[in-house]
Amino acid sequence: MPPEDFARIEASLGLQLPEWYVRRLRQYPLSEPDESLFDSADWTIRENERFRADGYFGSPWPRDFFVIGESGSGDPFFIRPGTADERIFWADHEGGPAPHESNLSEMEFSPTLDEYIAQTKEQMIEIEQEMERRKNKKWWQFWL
């Protein structure tokens, strides 16, 4: 994302983005495969406004939780701008705790954005390997 996109996100959502987040996202698209991080200001603003307005499965969404992406099932990955905390958190709608500051230790997904990206890259490689393995199997062999 270009610098003006980060300024627009900050102005629209009333927050200051952490330097480590901005530095890494300026490199987007990342050289590593990552389909879960938001890659545009419009998408980022829209999703953060949606969570703020609608909450998350019956729980209010804390204003200091900044959504940076989402899983394939719509669960948000988020950070906490305005703190020194560089952890990436995940709100899991299938049994995870309600999004609240008191639940952060249970919601931690990765200790840093770089590690999150590395985890995602590893998962993408595993998926590609599994798809290649299944490529020539008959339908009844998928479970073997």
mmCIF file with all atom_site columns, N, CA and C in Angstrom, residues 20-67:
data_model
loop_
_atom_site.group_PDB
_atom_site.id
_atom_site.type_symbol
_atom_site.label_atom_id
_atom_site.label_alt_id
_atom_site.label_comp_id
_atom_site.label_asym_id
_atom_site.label_entity_id
_atom_site.label_seq_id
_atom_site.pdbx_PDB_ins_code
_atom_site.Cartn_x
_atom_site.Cartn_y
_atom_site.Cartn_z
_atom_site.occupancy
_atom_site.B_iso_or_equiv
_atom_site.pdbx_formal_charge
_atom_site.auth_seq_id
_atom_site.auth_comp_id
_atom_site.auth_asym_id
_atom_site.auth_atom_id
_atom_site.pdbx_PDB_model_num
ATOM 1   N N  . TRP A 1 20 ? 5.726   -0.773  12.715 1.00 0.00 ? 20 TRP A N  1
ATOM 2   C CA . TRP A 1 20 ? 6.080   -2.114  12.241 1.00 0.00 ? 20 TRP A CA 1
ATOM 3   C C  . TRP A 1 20 ? 5.031   -2.645  11.273 1.00 0.00 ? 20 TRP A C  1
ATOM 4   N N  . TYR A 1 21 ? 3.782   -2.302  11.480 1.00 0.00 ? 21 TYR A N  1
ATOM 5   C CA . TYR A 1 21 ? 2.706   -2.728  10.574 1.00 0.00 ? 21 TYR A CA 1
ATOM 6   C C  . TYR A 1 21 ? 2.815   -1.988  9.244  1.00 0.00 ? 21 TYR A C  1
ATOM 7   N N  . VAL A 1 22 ? 2.970   -0.669  9.309  1.00 0.00 ? 22 VAL A N  1
ATOM 8   C CA . VAL A 1 22 ? 3.065   0.143   8.102  1.00 0.00 ? 22 VAL A CA 1
ATOM 9   C C  . VAL A 1 22 ? 4.285   -0.282  7.271  1.00 0.00 ? 22 VAL A C  1
ATOM 10  N N  . ARG A 1 23 ? 5.424   -0.450  7.931  1.00 0.00 ? 23 ARG A N  1
ATOM 11  C CA . ARG A 1 23 ? 6.652   -0.845  7.230  1.00 0.00 ? 23 ARG A CA 1
ATOM 12  C C  . ARG A 1 23 ? 6.442   -2.144  6.451  1.00 0.00 ? 23 ARG A C  1
ATOM 13  N N  . ARG A 1 24 ? 5.827   -3.129  7.075  1.00 0.00 ? 24 ARG A N  1
ATOM 14  C CA . ARG A 1 24 ? 5.637   -4.442  6.430  1.00 0.00 ? 24 ARG A CA 1
ATOM 15  C C  . ARG A 1 24 ? 4.599   -4.379  5.311  1.00 0.00 ? 24 ARG A C  1
ATOM 16  N N  . LEU A 1 25 ? 3.521   -3.647  5.541  1.00 0.00 ? 25 LEU A N  1
ATOM 17  C CA . LEU A 1 25 ? 2.465   -3.573  4.522  1.00 0.00 ? 25 LEU A CA 1
ATOM 18  C C  . LEU A 1 25 ? 2.850   -2.704  3.334  1.00 0.00 ? 25 LEU A C  1
ATOM 19  N N  . ARG A 1 26 ? 3.829   -1.819  3.506  1.00 0.00 ? 26 ARG A N  1
ATOM 20  C CA . ARG A 1 26 ? 4.316   -1.041  2.362  1.00 0.00 ? 26 ARG A CA 1
ATOM 21  C C  . ARG A 1 26 ? 4.958   -1.958  1.337  1.00 0.00 ? 26 ARG A C  1
ATOM 22  N N  . GLN A 1 27 ? 5.372   -3.123  1.768  1.00 0.00 ? 27 GLN A N  1
ATOM 23  C CA . GLN A 1 27 ? 5.988   -4.099  0.872  1.00 0.00 ? 27 GLN A CA 1
ATOM 24  C C  . GLN A 1 27 ? 4.941   -4.934  0.141  1.00 0.00 ? 27 GLN A C  1
ATOM 25  N N  . TYR A 1 28 ? 3.659   -4.674  0.386  1.00 0.00 ? 28 TYR A N  1
ATOM 26  C CA . TYR A 1 28 ? 2.602   -5.465  -0.224 1.00 0.00 ? 28 TYR A CA 1
ATOM 27  C C  . TYR A 1 28 ? 2.515   -5.154  -1.713 1.00 0.00 ? 28 TYR A C  1
ATOM 28  N N  . PRO A 1 29 ? 2.289   -6.095  -2.609 1.00 0.00 ? 29 PRO A N  1
ATOM 29  C CA . PRO A 1 29 ? 2.054   -7.484  -2.245 1.00 0.00 ? 29 PRO A CA 1
ATOM 30  C C  . PRO A 1 29 ? 3.330   -8.130  -1.719 1.00 0.00 ? 29 PRO A C  1
ATOM 31  N N  . LEU A 1 30 ? 3.156   -8.912  -0.703 1.00 0.00 ? 30 LEU A N  1
ATOM 32  C CA . LEU A 1 30 ? 4.285   -9.566  -0.065 1.00 0.00 ? 30 LEU A CA 1
ATOM 33  C C  . LEU A 1 30 ? 4.887   -10.600 -0.992 1.00 0.00 ? 30 LEU A C  1
ATOM 34  N N  . SER A 1 31 ? 6.166   -10.835 -0.850 1.00 0.00 ? 31 SER A N  1
ATOM 35  C CA . SER A 1 31 ? 6.795   -11.858 -1.684 1.00 0.00 ? 31 SER A CA 1
ATOM 36  C C  . SER A 1 31 ? 6.295   -13.236 -1.277 1.00 0.00 ? 31 SER A C  1
ATOM 37  N N  . GLU A 1 32 ? 5.911   -13.351 -0.021 1.00 0.00 ? 32 GLU A N  1
ATOM 38  C CA . GLU A 1 32 ? 5.341   -14.608 0.455  1.00 0.00 ? 32 GLU A CA 1
ATOM 39  C C  . GLU A 1 32 ? 3.854   -14.639 0.097  1.00 0.00 ? 32 GLU A C  1
ATOM 40  N N  . PRO A 1 33 ? 3.316   -15.807 -0.154 1.00 0.00 ? 33 PRO A N  1
ATOM 41  C CA . PRO A 1 33 ? 1.885   -15.855 -0.455 1.00 0.00 ? 33 PRO A CA 1
ATOM 42  C C  . PRO A 1 33 ? 1.085   -15.571 0.810  1.00 0.00 ? 33 PRO A C  1
ATOM 43  N N  . ASP A 1 34 ? 0.126   -14.679 0.714  1.00 0.00 ? 34 ASP A N  1
ATOM 44  C CA . ASP A 1 34 ? -0.729  -14.387 1.854  1.00 0.00 ? 34 ASP A CA 1
ATOM 45  C C  . ASP A 1 34 ? -2.049  -13.842 1.336  1.00 0.00 ? 34 ASP A C  1
ATOM 46  N N  . GLU A 1 35 ? -3.064  -14.602 1.513  1.00 0.00 ? 35 GLU A N  1
ATOM 47  C CA . GLU A 1 35 ? -4.375  -14.193 1.045  1.00 0.00 ? 35 GLU A CA 1
ATOM 48  C C  . GLU A 1 35 ? -5.257  -13.674 2.164  1.00 0.00 ? 35 GLU A C  1
ATOM 49  N N  . SER A 1 36 ? -4.752  -13.650 3.399  1.00 0.00 ? 36 SER A N  1
ATOM 50  C CA . SER A 1 36 ? -5.596  -13.276 4.513  1.00 0.00 ? 36 SER A CA 1
ATOM 51  C C  . SER A 1 36 ? -5.396  -11.838 4.979  1.00 0.00 ? 36 SER A C  1
ATOM 52  N N  . LEU A 1 37 ? -4.302  -11.181 4.621  1.00 0.00 ? 37 LEU A N  1
ATOM 53  C CA . LEU A 1 37 ? -4.092  -9.785  5.007  1.00 0.00 ? 37 LEU A CA 1
ATOM 54  C C  . LEU A 1 37 ? -4.821  -8.861  4.034  1.00 0.00 ? 37 LEU A C  1
ATOM 55  N N  . PHE A 1 38 ? -5.452  -7.817  4.569  1.00 0.00 ? 38 PHE A N  1
ATOM 56  C CA . PHE A 1 38 ? -6.085  -6.833  3.705  1.00 0.00 ? 38 PHE A CA 1
ATOM 57  C C  . PHE A 1 38 ? -5.000  -6.077  2.952  1.00 0.00 ? 38 PHE A C  1
ATOM 58  N N  . ASP A 1 39 ? -5.198  -5.883  1.658  1.00 0.00 ? 39 ASP A N  1
ATOM 59  C CA . ASP A 1 39 ? -4.161  -5.249  0.839  1.00 0.00 ? 39 ASP A CA 1
ATOM 60  C C  . ASP A 1 39 ? -4.584  -3.921  0.240  1.00 0.00 ? 39 ASP A C  1
ATOM 61  N N  . SER A 1 40 ? -5.683  -3.349  0.745  1.00 0.00 ? 40 SER A N  1
ATOM 62  C CA . SER A 1 40 ? -6.092  -2.037  0.252  1.00 0.00 ? 40 SER A CA 1
ATOM 63  C C  . SER A 1 40 ? -6.700  -1.232  1.395  1.00 0.00 ? 40 SER A C  1
ATOM 64  N N  . ALA A 1 41 ? -6.593  0.093   1.273  1.00 0.00 ? 41 ALA A N  1
ATOM 65  C CA . ALA A 1 41 ? -7.167  0.976   2.292  1.00 0.00 ? 41 ALA A CA 1
ATOM 66  C C  . ALA A 1 41 ? -8.683  0.821   2.340  1.00 0.00 ? 41 ALA A C  1
ATOM 67  N N  . ASP A 1 42 ? -9.325  0.744   1.175  1.00 0.00 ? 42 ASP A N  1
ATOM 68  C CA . ASP A 1 42 ? -10.786 0.621   1.145  1.00 0.00 ? 42 ASP A CA 1
ATOM 69  C C  . ASP A 1 42 ? -11.262 -0.623  1.889  1.00 0.00 ? 42 ASP A C  1
ATOM 70  N N  . TRP A 1 43 ? -10.637 -1.739  1.614  1.00 0.00 ? 43 TRP A N  1
ATOM 71  C CA . TRP A 1 43 ? -11.004 -3.003  2.246  1.00 0.00 ? 43 TRP A CA 1
ATOM 72  C C  . TRP A 1 43 ? -10.768 -2.925  3.757  1.00 0.00 ? 43 TRP A C  1
ATOM 73  N N  . THR A 1 44 ? -9.633  -2.380  4.163  1.00 0.00 ? 44 THR A N  1
ATOM 74  C CA . THR A 1 44 ? -9.287  -2.260  5.570  1.00 0.00 ? 44 THR A CA 1
ATOM 75  C C  . THR A 1 44 ? -10.287 -1.375  6.304  1.00 0.00 ? 44 THR A C  1
ATOM 76  N N  . ILE A 1 45 ? -10.586 -0.228  5.749  1.00 0.00 ? 45 ILE A N  1
ATOM 77  C CA . ILE A 1 45 ? -11.538 0.700   6.373  1.00 0.00 ? 45 ILE A CA 1
ATOM 78  C C  . ILE A 1 45 ? -12.919 0.075   6.453  1.00 0.00 ? 45 ILE A C  1
ATOM 79  N N  . ARG A 1 46 ? -13.377 -0.496  5.355  1.00 0.00 ? 46 ARG A N  1
ATOM 80  C CA . ARG A 1 46 ? -14.712 -1.097  5.306  1.00 0.00 ? 46 ARG A CA 1
ATOM 81  C C  . ARG A 1 46 ? -14.873 -2.175  6.373  1.00 0.00 ? 46 ARG A C  1
ATOM 82  N N  . GLU A 1 47 ? -13.889 -3.077  6.475  1.00 0.00 ? 47 GLU A N  1
ATOM 83  C CA . GLU A 1 47 ? -14.009 -4.177  7.434  1.00 0.00 ? 47 GLU A CA 1
ATOM 84  C C  . GLU A 1 47 ? -13.924 -3.694  8.879  1.00 0.00 ? 47 GLU A C  1
ATOM 85  N N  . ASN A 1 48 ? -13.067 -2.733  9.154  1.00 0.00 ? 48 ASN A N  1
ATOM 86  C CA . ASN A 1 48 ? -12.991 -2.199  10.513 1.00 0.00 ? 48 ASN A CA 1
ATOM 87  C C  . ASN A 1 48 ? -14.274 -1.468  10.894 1.00 0.00 ? 48 ASN A C  1
ATOM 88  N N  . GLU A 1 49 ? -14.839 -0.705  9.969  1.00 0.00 ? 49 GLU A N  1
ATOM 89  C CA . GLU A 1 49 ? -16.114 -0.034  10.240 1.00 0.00 ? 49 GLU A CA 1
ATOM 90  C C  . GLU A 1 49 ? -17.233 -1.048  10.456 1.00 0.00 ? 49 GLU A C  1
ATOM 91  N N  . ARG A 1 50 ? -17.212 -2.119  9.694  1.00 0.00 ? 50 ARG A N  1
ATOM 92  C CA . ARG A 1 50 ? -18.245 -3.154  9.838  1.00 0.00 ? 50 ARG A CA 1
ATOM 93  C C  . ARG A 1 50 ? -18.166 -3.805  11.215 1.00 0.00 ? 50 ARG A C  1
ATOM 94  N N  . PHE A 1 51 ? -16.970 -4.191  11.644 1.00 0.00 ? 51 PHE A N  1
ATOM 95  C CA . PHE A 1 51 ? -16.840 -4.815  12.962 1.00 0.00 ? 51 PHE A CA 1
ATOM 96  C C  . PHE A 1 51 ? -17.229 -3.845  14.074 1.00 0.00 ? 51 PHE A C  1
ATOM 97  N N  . ARG A 1 52 ? -16.839 -2.576  13.927 1.00 0.00 ? 52 ARG A N  1
ATOM 98  C CA . ARG A 1 52 ? -17.212 -1.589  14.940 1.00 0.00 ? 52 ARG A CA 1
ATOM 99  C C  . ARG A 1 52 ? -18.721 -1.414  15.023 1.00 0.00 ? 52 ARG A C  1
ATOM 100 N N  . ALA A 1 53 ? -19.388 -1.411  13.888 1.00 0.00 ? 53 ALA A N  1
ATOM 101 C CA . ALA A 1 53 ? -20.844 -1.202  13.860 1.00 0.00 ? 53 ALA A CA 1
ATOM 102 C C  . ALA A 1 53 ? -21.621 -2.453  14.268 1.00 0.00 ? 53 ALA A C  1
ATOM 103 N N  . ASP A 1 54 ? -21.216 -3.600  13.735 1.00 0.00 ? 54 ASP A N  1
ATOM 104 C CA . ASP A 1 54 ? -21.993 -4.828  13.919 1.00 0.00 ? 54 ASP A CA 1
ATOM 105 C C  . ASP A 1 54 ? -21.544 -5.676  15.098 1.00 0.00 ? 54 ASP A C  1
ATOM 106 N N  . GLY A 1 55 ? -20.334 -5.462  15.590 1.00 0.00 ? 55 GLY A N  1
ATOM 107 C CA . GLY A 1 55 ? -19.811 -6.332  16.634 1.00 0.00 ? 55 GLY A CA 1
ATOM 108 C C  . GLY A 1 55 ? -19.375 -7.658  16.038 1.00 0.00 ? 55 GLY A C  1
ATOM 109 N N  . TYR A 1 56 ? -19.205 -8.625  16.928 1.00 0.00 ? 56 TYR A N  1
ATOM 110 C CA . TYR A 1 56 ? -18.710 -9.929  16.494 1.00 0.00 ? 56 TYR A CA 1
ATOM 111 C C  . TYR A 1 56 ? -19.491 -11.029 17.199 1.00 0.00 ? 56 TYR A C  1
ATOM 112 N N  . PHE A 1 57 ? -20.410 -11.641 16.488 1.00 0.00 ? 57 PHE A N  1
ATOM 113 C CA . PHE A 1 57 ? -21.233 -12.731 17.007 1.00 0.00 ? 57 PHE A CA 1
ATOM 114 C C  . PHE A 1 57 ? -21.829 -12.389 18.369 1.00 0.00 ? 57 PHE A C  1
ATOM 115 N N  . GLY A 1 58 ? -22.496 -11.256 18.430 1.00 0.00 ? 58 GLY A N  1
ATOM 116 C CA . GLY A 1 58 ? -23.182 -10.852 19.642 1.00 0.00 ? 58 GLY A CA 1
ATOM 117 C C  . GLY A 1 58 ? -22.333 -10.098 20.652 1.00 0.00 ? 58 GLY A C  1
ATOM 118 N N  . SER A 1 59 ? -21.057 -9.952  20.395 1.00 0.00 ? 59 SER A N  1
ATOM 119 C CA . SER A 1 59 ? -20.169 -9.210  21.295 1.00 0.00 ? 59 SER A CA 1
ATOM 120 C C  . SER A 1 59 ? -19.756 -7.903  20.625 1.00 0.00 ? 59 SER A C  1
ATOM 121 N N  . PRO A 1 60 ? -19.678 -6.818  21.393 1.00 0.00 ? 60 PRO A N  1
ATOM 122 C CA . PRO A 1 60 ? -19.195 -5.570  20.784 1.00 0.00 ? 60 PRO A CA 1
ATOM 123 C C  . PRO A 1 60 ? -17.733 -5.701  20.396 1.00 0.00 ? 60 PRO A C  1
ATOM 124 N N  . TRP A 1 61 ? -17.357 -5.021  19.338 1.00 0.00 ? 61 TRP A N  1
ATOM 125 C CA . TRP A 1 61 ? -15.966 -5.042  18.880 1.00 0.00 ? 61 TRP A CA 1
ATOM 126 C C  . TRP A 1 61 ? -15.241 -3.856  19.513 1.00 0.00 ? 61 TRP A C  1
ATOM 127 N N  . PRO A 1 62 ? -14.178 -4.108  20.294 1.00 0.00 ? 62 PRO A N  1
ATOM 128 C CA . PRO A 1 62 ? -13.446 -3.007  20.925 1.00 0.00 ? 62 PRO A CA 1
ATOM 129 C C  . PRO A 1 62 ? -12.845 -2.054  19.898 1.00 0.00 ? 62 PRO A C  1
ATOM 130 N N  . ARG A 1 63 ? -12.990 -0.755  20.134 1.00 0.00 ? 63 ARG A N  1
ATOM 131 C CA . ARG A 1 63 ? -12.492 0.254   19.196 1.00 0.00 ? 63 ARG A CA 1
ATOM 132 C C  . ARG A 1 63 ? -10.981 0.216   19.049 1.00 0.00 ? 63 ARG A C  1
ATOM 133 N N  . ASP A 1 64 ? -10.271 -0.311  20.047 1.00 0.00 ? 64 ASP A N  1
ATOM 134 C CA . ASP A 1 64 ? -8.815  -0.336  19.936 1.00 0.00 ? 64 ASP A CA 1
ATOM 135 C C  . ASP A 1 64 ? -8.300  -1.626  19.305 1.00 0.00 ? 64 ASP A C  1
ATOM 136 N N  . PHE A 1 65 ? -9.191  -2.470  18.798 1.00 0.00 ? 65 PHE A N  1
ATOM 137 C CA . PHE A 1 65 ? -8.789  -3.660  18.040 1.00 0.00 ? 65 PHE A CA 1
ATOM 138 C C  . PHE A 1 65 ? -8.882  -3.287  16.559 1.00 0.00 ? 65 PHE A C  1
ATOM 139 N N  . PHE A 1 66 ? -7.774  -3.389  15.847 1.00 0.00 ? 66 PHE A N  1
ATOM 140 C CA . PHE A 1 66 ? -7.704  -3.008  14.440 1.00 0.00 ? 66 PHE A CA 1
ATOM 141 C C  . PHE A 1 66 ? -7.587  -4.264  13.587 1.00 0.00 ? 66 PHE A C  1
ATOM 142 N N  . VAL A 1 67 ? -8.591  -4.519  12.770 1.00 0.00 ? 67 VAL A N  1
ATOM 143 C CA . VAL A 1 67 ? -8.647  -5.715  11.934 1.00 0.00 ? 67 VAL A CA 1
ATOM 144 C C  . VAL A 1 67 ? -7.698  -5.539  10.748 1.00 0.00 ? 67 VAL A C  1
#
